[in-house]
Amino acid sequence: MPILELHWASTLAESETLIARMAKALGNEVEGRRLVEKMQADRQVLAWTQPPVGTAAVLQANRGTNGRGSLMNELLGLSGFRNLAAELGLPAFGRMSLETVLAGQPDLLVLDAETNANPARGTEFVDHHLMKVLEERAKVAQVPMKYAVCAGPESVEVLRRLAEARAAVKPGTAAR
Amino acid sequence: MNRRLIGALLVLVAALYALSLAVGPVWWPWRLGDAIGWTIVWELRVPRASLGLLIGGALGLSGAVLQGWLRNPLAEPGVIGVSSCAGFAAVCAFYSGLAAAFTLALPLAGILGAAIAVALLMNAVRSGTGTVSLLLMGVAINAIAAAAIALVLAMSPNPFAFQEISLWLAGSIVDRDLRYLAIAAPFLLLGGAIVLGAGRWLDALALGEDTAKSLGADTRSLGLRLTLGVGLMVGAATSIAGVIGFVGLVAPHLVRAKVGYRPGATLVPSMLMGAVLVLAADIVVRLLPTAYELQLGVFTSLVGAPFLVRAVRKARAAWLAA
């Protein structure tokens, strides 16, 4: 049985290369090319080509966030947001305290309601009273992190949700 | 001597509380001079520092009570399984969703777990051979509770839950908001009030149970009173913060010689010393250059475990000399 070794795709471009390689290995290059072209077309429609509209903070379980070199950093950039974690120099999988988020005055909070649905200490920060203060100051986008961990066709769904949030964020409207 | 010691500890507690408000990712947040700075102070720092103060005090006091009551310098809520039993009960309430539906379920479950552990330990001490029975029962309770916590976490539908065993076995007070302070503080204060008045009976118990009875001590009701008080304090503390080990061991050891080794006289200084230890440890974990903030319970265990080794050696030397 042939073995195909694929590395982790942490950017959209890398995921397109991997899809092409996988399709070729399966003898289905046409379908692979069609999938990549659809990803690129969707991205072109959803991408923001003007200057960033604001700063976004991604908050995951256990105060996790996605900083420099992460897929989420790329998706935020394509959607017209600066990534607070990246601006603070945090790595792709870093941690950011609630007070750091508050002090960063983000215009957008990116949360994941799906993993917060059942009780866990790591996700109970969504019920912290400080989150209510943050939510009064910033727009909230619910983005399932399962779409934002590995780059692929489902990353378009993240772009779509961030584009919806962008429409509600007016540059510089977060209370300063 | 006791008043000077208490006065010095109060000053230290006040200084550490103030420092706890100032230290963190945003230093001296009030210097920002806007709503954000004060939000950080009120929503994050005040609950954290207040929980450190109350939980530290409760653990230090619980350790002094257990050591005086069981007449054993190794008795400590974490070492003898009271905290882990409370943790297991709190885990059941939290991950089943009960705590979300009924807020007080979390501390009440912790209190029930702690009280059950204290009752089991007292039974073991009465029917066994002192220190050995106490420590063996503590080892058994800790092992069963840790395994039961892992089982409950594995059954949780939340994908992050299973990684949280370390959060419960090595506690933390990070990101606890005012709600947690509101639900824990009444139980911590009530438990403290219940045991603080028992000082003279602990002094009497130091002379032996029969002598204490001849001095008028009702050992049965005293036992119930201390079980309730320790259960309230350790249960409420653990349900909010997880297991913060060794504070109850170290605090009484640091003050005992200064109060003439009287169990009753160690209570208030141990409570204040417990608050000093937890407030200081919680400040240190914020300052350590670790990639992620170290669990408070990890730090107190690292510092406190050598005290346990020293106490075991002293107990062994006393046993060999007897």
PDB file of C-alpha atoms in Angstrom, chain A residues 60-63 91 93-95 97-100 102-105 112 114-125 127-130 133 137 175-176, chain B residues 24-26 35-36 39-40 43-45 94-97 156-161 163-164 167-168 172 174-177 179-180 239-242 292-293:
ATOM      1  CA  GLN A  60     -10.320  29.934  23.108  1.00  0.00           C
ATOM      2  CA  ALA A  61     -10.417  27.438  25.963  1.00  0.00           C
ATOM      3  CA  ASN A  62      -7.870  27.917  28.740  1.00  0.00           C
ATOM      4  CA  ARG A  63      -7.221  31.470  27.543  1.00  0.00           C
ATOM      5  CA  PRO A  91       3.021  32.462  18.924  1.00  0.00           C
ATOM      6  CA  PHE A  93      -0.770  28.665  19.865  1.00  0.00           C
ATOM      7  CA  GLY A  94      -0.318  31.041  22.786  1.00  0.00           C
ATOM      8  CA  ARG A  95      -2.275  32.219  25.796  1.00  0.00           C
ATOM      9  CA  SER A  97      -5.181  36.744  29.796  1.00  0.00           C
ATOM     10  CA  LEU A  98      -8.572  38.433  29.969  1.00  0.00           C
ATOM     11  CA  GLU A  99      -6.974  41.633  31.235  1.00  0.00           C
ATOM     12  CA  THR A 100      -4.579  41.662  28.277  1.00  0.00           C
ATOM     13  CA  LEU A 102      -9.386  44.206  27.781  1.00  0.00           C
ATOM     14  CA  ALA A 103      -6.302  46.449  27.732  1.00  0.00           C
ATOM     15  CA  GLY A 104      -5.872  45.715  23.984  1.00  0.00           C
ATOM     16  CA  GLN A 105      -9.330  47.240  23.333  1.00  0.00           C
ATOM     17  CA  ASP A 112     -16.355  29.449  19.833  1.00  0.00           C
ATOM     18  CA  GLU A 114     -19.671  25.088  20.267  1.00  0.00           C
ATOM     19  CA  THR A 115     -16.844  24.126  22.631  1.00  0.00           C
ATOM     20  CA  ASN A 116     -18.286  26.379  25.337  1.00  0.00           C
ATOM     21  CA  ALA A 117     -21.642  24.601  25.306  1.00  0.00           C
ATOM     22  CA  ASN A 118     -20.819  22.085  28.070  1.00  0.00           C
ATOM     23  CA  PRO A 119     -19.246  23.045  31.403  1.00  0.00           C
ATOM     24  CA  ALA A 120     -15.454  22.997  31.690  1.00  0.00           C
ATOM     25  CA  ARG A 121     -13.063  25.159  33.686  1.00  0.00           C
ATOM     26  CA  GLY A 122     -11.160  25.959  30.491  1.00  0.00           C
ATOM     27  CA  THR A 123     -14.215  27.430  28.766  1.00  0.00           C
ATOM     28  CA  GLU A 124     -16.047  29.026  31.681  1.00  0.00           C
ATOM     29  CA  PHE A 125     -14.329  32.357  30.973  1.00  0.00           C
ATOM     30  CA  ASP A 127     -19.411  33.501  31.727  1.00  0.00           C
ATOM     31  CA  HIS A 128     -16.888  35.793  33.444  1.00  0.00           C
ATOM     32  CA  HIS A 129     -18.391  39.176  34.219  1.00  0.00           C
ATOM     33  CA  LEU A 130     -15.487  40.815  32.394  1.00  0.00           C
ATOM     34  CA  VAL A 133     -17.830  44.387  29.732  1.00  0.00           C
ATOM     35  CA  ARG A 137     -17.199  47.368  23.805  1.00  0.00           C
ATOM     36  CA  ALA A 175     -15.020  52.622  23.212  1.00  0.00           C
ATOM     37  CA  ARG A 176     -11.556  53.969  23.994  1.00  0.00           C
TER      38      ARG A 176
ATOM     39  CA  GLY B  24      -0.161  41.172  36.537  1.00  0.00           C
ATOM     40  CA  PRO B  25      -0.013  41.458  32.752  1.00  0.00           C
ATOM     41  CA  VAL B  26      -1.058  45.102  33.236  1.00  0.00           C
ATOM     42  CA  ALA B  35     -12.522  52.754  32.834  1.00  0.00           C
ATOM     43  CA  ILE B  36     -10.331  49.910  31.557  1.00  0.00           C
ATOM     44  CA  THR B  39     -12.399  47.346  35.318  1.00  0.00           C
ATOM     45  CA  ILE B  40      -9.226  45.267  35.576  1.00  0.00           C
ATOM     46  CA  GLU B  43     -13.403  42.531  37.862  1.00  0.00           C
ATOM     47  CA  LEU B  44     -10.113  40.601  38.005  1.00  0.00           C
ATOM     48  CA  ARG B  45      -7.689  41.753  40.693  1.00  0.00           C
ATOM     49  CA  PHE B  94     -19.490  21.275  38.046  1.00  0.00           C
ATOM     50  CA  TYR B  95     -19.267  18.874  35.098  1.00  0.00           C
ATOM     51  CA  SER B  96     -22.774  17.438  35.553  1.00  0.00           C
ATOM     52  CA  GLY B  97     -24.140  20.928  34.932  1.00  0.00           C
ATOM     53  CA  SER B 156     -17.713  14.986  30.242  1.00  0.00           C
ATOM     54  CA  PRO B 157     -18.936  15.890  26.724  1.00  0.00           C
ATOM     55  CA  ASN B 158     -16.686  18.977  26.718  1.00  0.00           C
ATOM     56  CA  PRO B 159     -13.486  18.114  24.799  1.00  0.00           C
ATOM     57  CA  PHE B 160     -11.369  20.257  27.137  1.00  0.00           C
ATOM     58  CA  ALA B 161     -12.625  18.697  30.360  1.00  0.00           C
ATOM     59  CA  GLN B 163      -7.223  18.005  30.355  1.00  0.00           C
ATOM     60  CA  GLU B 164      -8.458  19.683  33.528  1.00  0.00           C
ATOM     61  CA  LEU B 167      -6.562  22.285  37.402  1.00  0.00           C
ATOM     62  CA  TRP B 168      -8.378  20.424  40.187  1.00  0.00           C
ATOM     63  CA  SER B 172      -5.536  28.221  40.869  1.00  0.00           C
ATOM     64  CA  VAL B 174      -6.894  33.015  38.110  1.00  0.00           C
ATOM     65  CA  ASP B 175      -9.919  34.529  36.310  1.00  0.00           C
ATOM     66  CA  ARG B 176     -12.373  33.870  39.193  1.00  0.00           C
ATOM     67  CA  ASP B 177     -14.867  36.698  39.149  1.00  0.00           C
ATOM     68  CA  ARG B 179     -19.593  35.641  41.638  1.00  0.00           C
ATOM     69  CA  TYR B 180     -17.111  33.078  42.925  1.00  0.00           C
ATOM     70  CA  SER B 239     -14.679  23.927  45.005  1.00  0.00           C
ATOM     71  CA  ILE B 240     -13.597  27.387  43.851  1.00  0.00           C
ATOM     72  CA  ALA B 241      -9.833  27.004  43.467  1.00  0.00           C
ATOM     73  CA  GLY B 242      -9.031  23.279  43.325  1.00  0.00           C
ATOM     74  CA  TYR B 292       2.106  29.754  30.787  1.00  0.00           C
ATOM     75  CA  GLU B 293       1.198  30.938  34.269  1.00  0.00           C
TER      76      GLU B 293
END
